[in-house]
């Protein structure tokens, strides 16, 4: 599993793919009708706009020379009416398109977020979180204008071009062909620019992602930074990251800005060509003066929508860099998925069986080797062993955070890979080694374990884990606002909250991964007393280093290097005088030595 | 205006380039008028006047002017981009610098997602303004002024008639600006909230999965996602009201021109040619006025974001160096707490704490969760300031030390281990970036981390994740310990550092520490008696107070809280021992 850090660009795994564009259209498709309405509105508006020049011509040619004031008033009136129509069309266009644009954004963001919920730990473990964040929020935002106004402009511009070319053809076919001579040149230039631009924007989006990842990590690690007086060093790194973002931005715009001048220069060359050809054919009598004048007028008009399309194209290319990232994330396959035929796991009793389980995060270096465990409902199992021996991995497999490489895990005789994941996890209460606190009140944080729990139940759970006293001593009690970094809560307090959360879930299987490592012995003992009756009827897995925490367990598993090397009750294991005995001696010795 | 002045403070550094850009924009605005004029000449002189020899020169000028114009335009776009990128770079740097120096109390109450929103979305709005909006405003204003001036030159009465529309446009533009601004602020705030929800979901993904709360998270997210959509639509609704009005009003200029101009021609007060000239200039009035609405939007969007960024830049850390702070490079490590009191808000966390420790001594701190142990050592590194009493290091109040000097002489292993997404080597060398590989390995060995690091796929080059995921709790603690040891500090602070380390390893670590700590002052916060019993001074804390202090044997003799804890941890063993004896 290759991990990514802030200054490493993420390789995009799929090549450029027109499918992305098609796929984007599928987000737009539901709004097809409304888009058609808007296009019609736009056509009406441009129709109303076209009346303008005609009215002026009419006034200058007829009404004014004739001194016809009432006729002039009429023309002015018509013009005003046309303006009002244009205004109304514009109003509806803004209304409809912003609605559509925002709805599409919302839908893409939702798909992205939804898939993120399905992705396994390894996805999150293998890249800085800032890089994920920027995809969901910033990348999606940068699509919004493109998807709303961009599309409409494209359609109206294409329509204008068609009309203009139609007029040109009607005037003179040969001149039209000359006028189109610039087209292949433009296409060639666009092709060259496109490739360079796509690469430049991909690079840019990488640099942006790196920058954000670094900022994100700097914020989260601020305490360490300040404790180690790393501020200046970090500033330098930040400047480098920020500078390489600036550099790739400038490179990208240098390419992007080339498009417009190319179009203008090609257009002026085409116009010149048409002048030369046109004027010589006037001499031959092929073209009339009037039609040449009109024709030139149309060529100028022709390039404006073309330039707009060019800009749209620019925007699409830029957006592609983002779209690729977004779709890549939406398509990311979670490693752990419910089997398509998976059944709901029925309410369980809590019998747990590990049948010859082997597991490796990375092929070839197994973390667990042939682990077999049998736990009866209601039993308490303690896992002991050195750090990194695989204790956390065992309980992670039980919740199916990872799939076993080999062997089977069964709950009540049912292989957990054959049941739906939510139905499995909802029956387990897990307290992770790293207690995470969400921003919100303490009440909300505990209730996270069971959303429909009443306040009383939350308080009951807090009391059981001995968290009630400290919570009530806070000024706002259970309504105290806390956040991710755990404002004002000590690690032990966070563990207590996270413990209460697990307990509130009222699970049949309770997993406590170093639930009390930062909790003082007094509290722990009080907690144990309160929990005794709570643990009744629940199967529980306890990982701890303080042997005092675990010696009452029904079964102690001594894990070493991914294997269970000893198994039994505290007394049995002591009698065996094996590794557990040694561990126990060293602990008691270290205490007794004082 | 405040925001404009603020951004000018950054742009000013590139004054020359900025004005060069504006000048080039002016040139382009002027050159814009050449081609339409040349087209007229070609028609008049070449086609009607039959002077065909003039065609090629005319076309040559036309092509030449276009080339120059596009090259100049390209250049000034890049000039503005450069100015904008440089300014943004500077702003970002200032923000980052500010973030690096803000104290814990700021971070305690600010969400990561909010800060991220400042650094990303808000920054983008500022970028757009400096790179695009500024010159667009300038370009349009120039064209407008040129055209108005020209019109007044030709025929003041008609020009005045046309300007009659201006107050109405001004009025609506002003209304738009005022109405749209709060909607942009609302969008920015909602953006922050959305950012925070997503951010927490990502950081807390393990808990979400453990409790199978994906649906709940989806709901939480959907609320914010929907709200973000709604806030954006609120804003669009304002545009919807004003932009069409502004657009139509710009269009009425033409109506005024034909109607008033026509009547003037009929009256004979205006010539026909003058009216035609007016007609050819009308785009120069129309376009800028049409653009006005959009530009106002951009400006308001910029102001909404700039204000947020300014707010963040203005936050002052409470913990700052005093003007004449002590800049002693190396401190000895004498630590004194004199009746120290401290509270978070109204909540008293520490009450009347006094003790003293000399170099070479180890102070153990033990006590229930939330007793104030971590707070006590946070005051020592001056992450917070005391409310009453004083903390002295080498006889000098920590408030008088230069913070950086003070902290460079301390190394803390925090309770909450944070590793950076970097290699293990990079993480250990975090405090001493120029440490050699040997030094890193040596530190890792002392922290009993060397062996498991060697077992990792890429050993010291293995990249670990942000919260150190991929490593077990005990492994993370040992890397953090190595990080602190590498710094070779005068004062070493271990906050619950070995809680997830197995006892055997802990014993080894303690042995190593003993030899390292000869000259150092060391603070050890722990729950296991075994971790603190060797300390020269043990502080037993409860409820913000030191309730007992002394050495292990003194405290045992007191038969107080410490003795009780000892009994609980050790008593069990004693019982077992006797059982063992029996069996």
PDB file of C-alpha atoms in Angstrom, chain B residues 64 86 88 125 161 177 219 255 301 405 420 426 438 470 472 522:
ATOM      1  CA  UNK B  64      -0.198  44.561 -37.644  1.00  0.00           C
ATOM      2  CA  UNK B  86       2.635  37.228  -5.994  1.00  0.00           C
ATOM      3  CA  UNK B  88      -1.727  35.856  -3.035  1.00  0.00           C
ATOM      4  CA  UNK B 125     -12.118  34.879  -4.438  1.00  0.00           C
ATOM      5  CA  UNK B 161     -29.820  63.197 -22.762  1.00  0.00           C
ATOM      6  CA  UNK B 177     -23.990  45.962  -4.284  1.00  0.00           C
ATOM      7  CA  UNK B 219     -27.802  13.073   6.596  1.00  0.00           C
ATOM      8  CA  UNK B 255     -33.491  54.037 -27.464  1.00  0.00           C
ATOM      9  CA  UNK B 301     -17.676  38.452  -3.453  1.00  0.00           C
ATOM     10  CA  UNK B 405      14.317  29.861  23.180  1.00  0.00           C
ATOM     11  CA  UNK B 420       2.980  13.911  10.127  1.00  0.00           C
ATOM     12  CA  UNK B 426      11.227  12.732   8.913  1.00  0.00           C
ATOM     13  CA  UNK B 438      22.807   7.987  12.732  1.00  0.00           C
ATOM     14  CA  UNK B 470      -0.901   2.151  10.226  1.00  0.00           C
ATOM     15  CA  UNK B 472      -0.205   0.735  16.777  1.00  0.00           C
ATOM     16  CA  UNK B 522      12.203  15.468  33.523  1.00  0.00           C
TER      17      UNK B 522
END
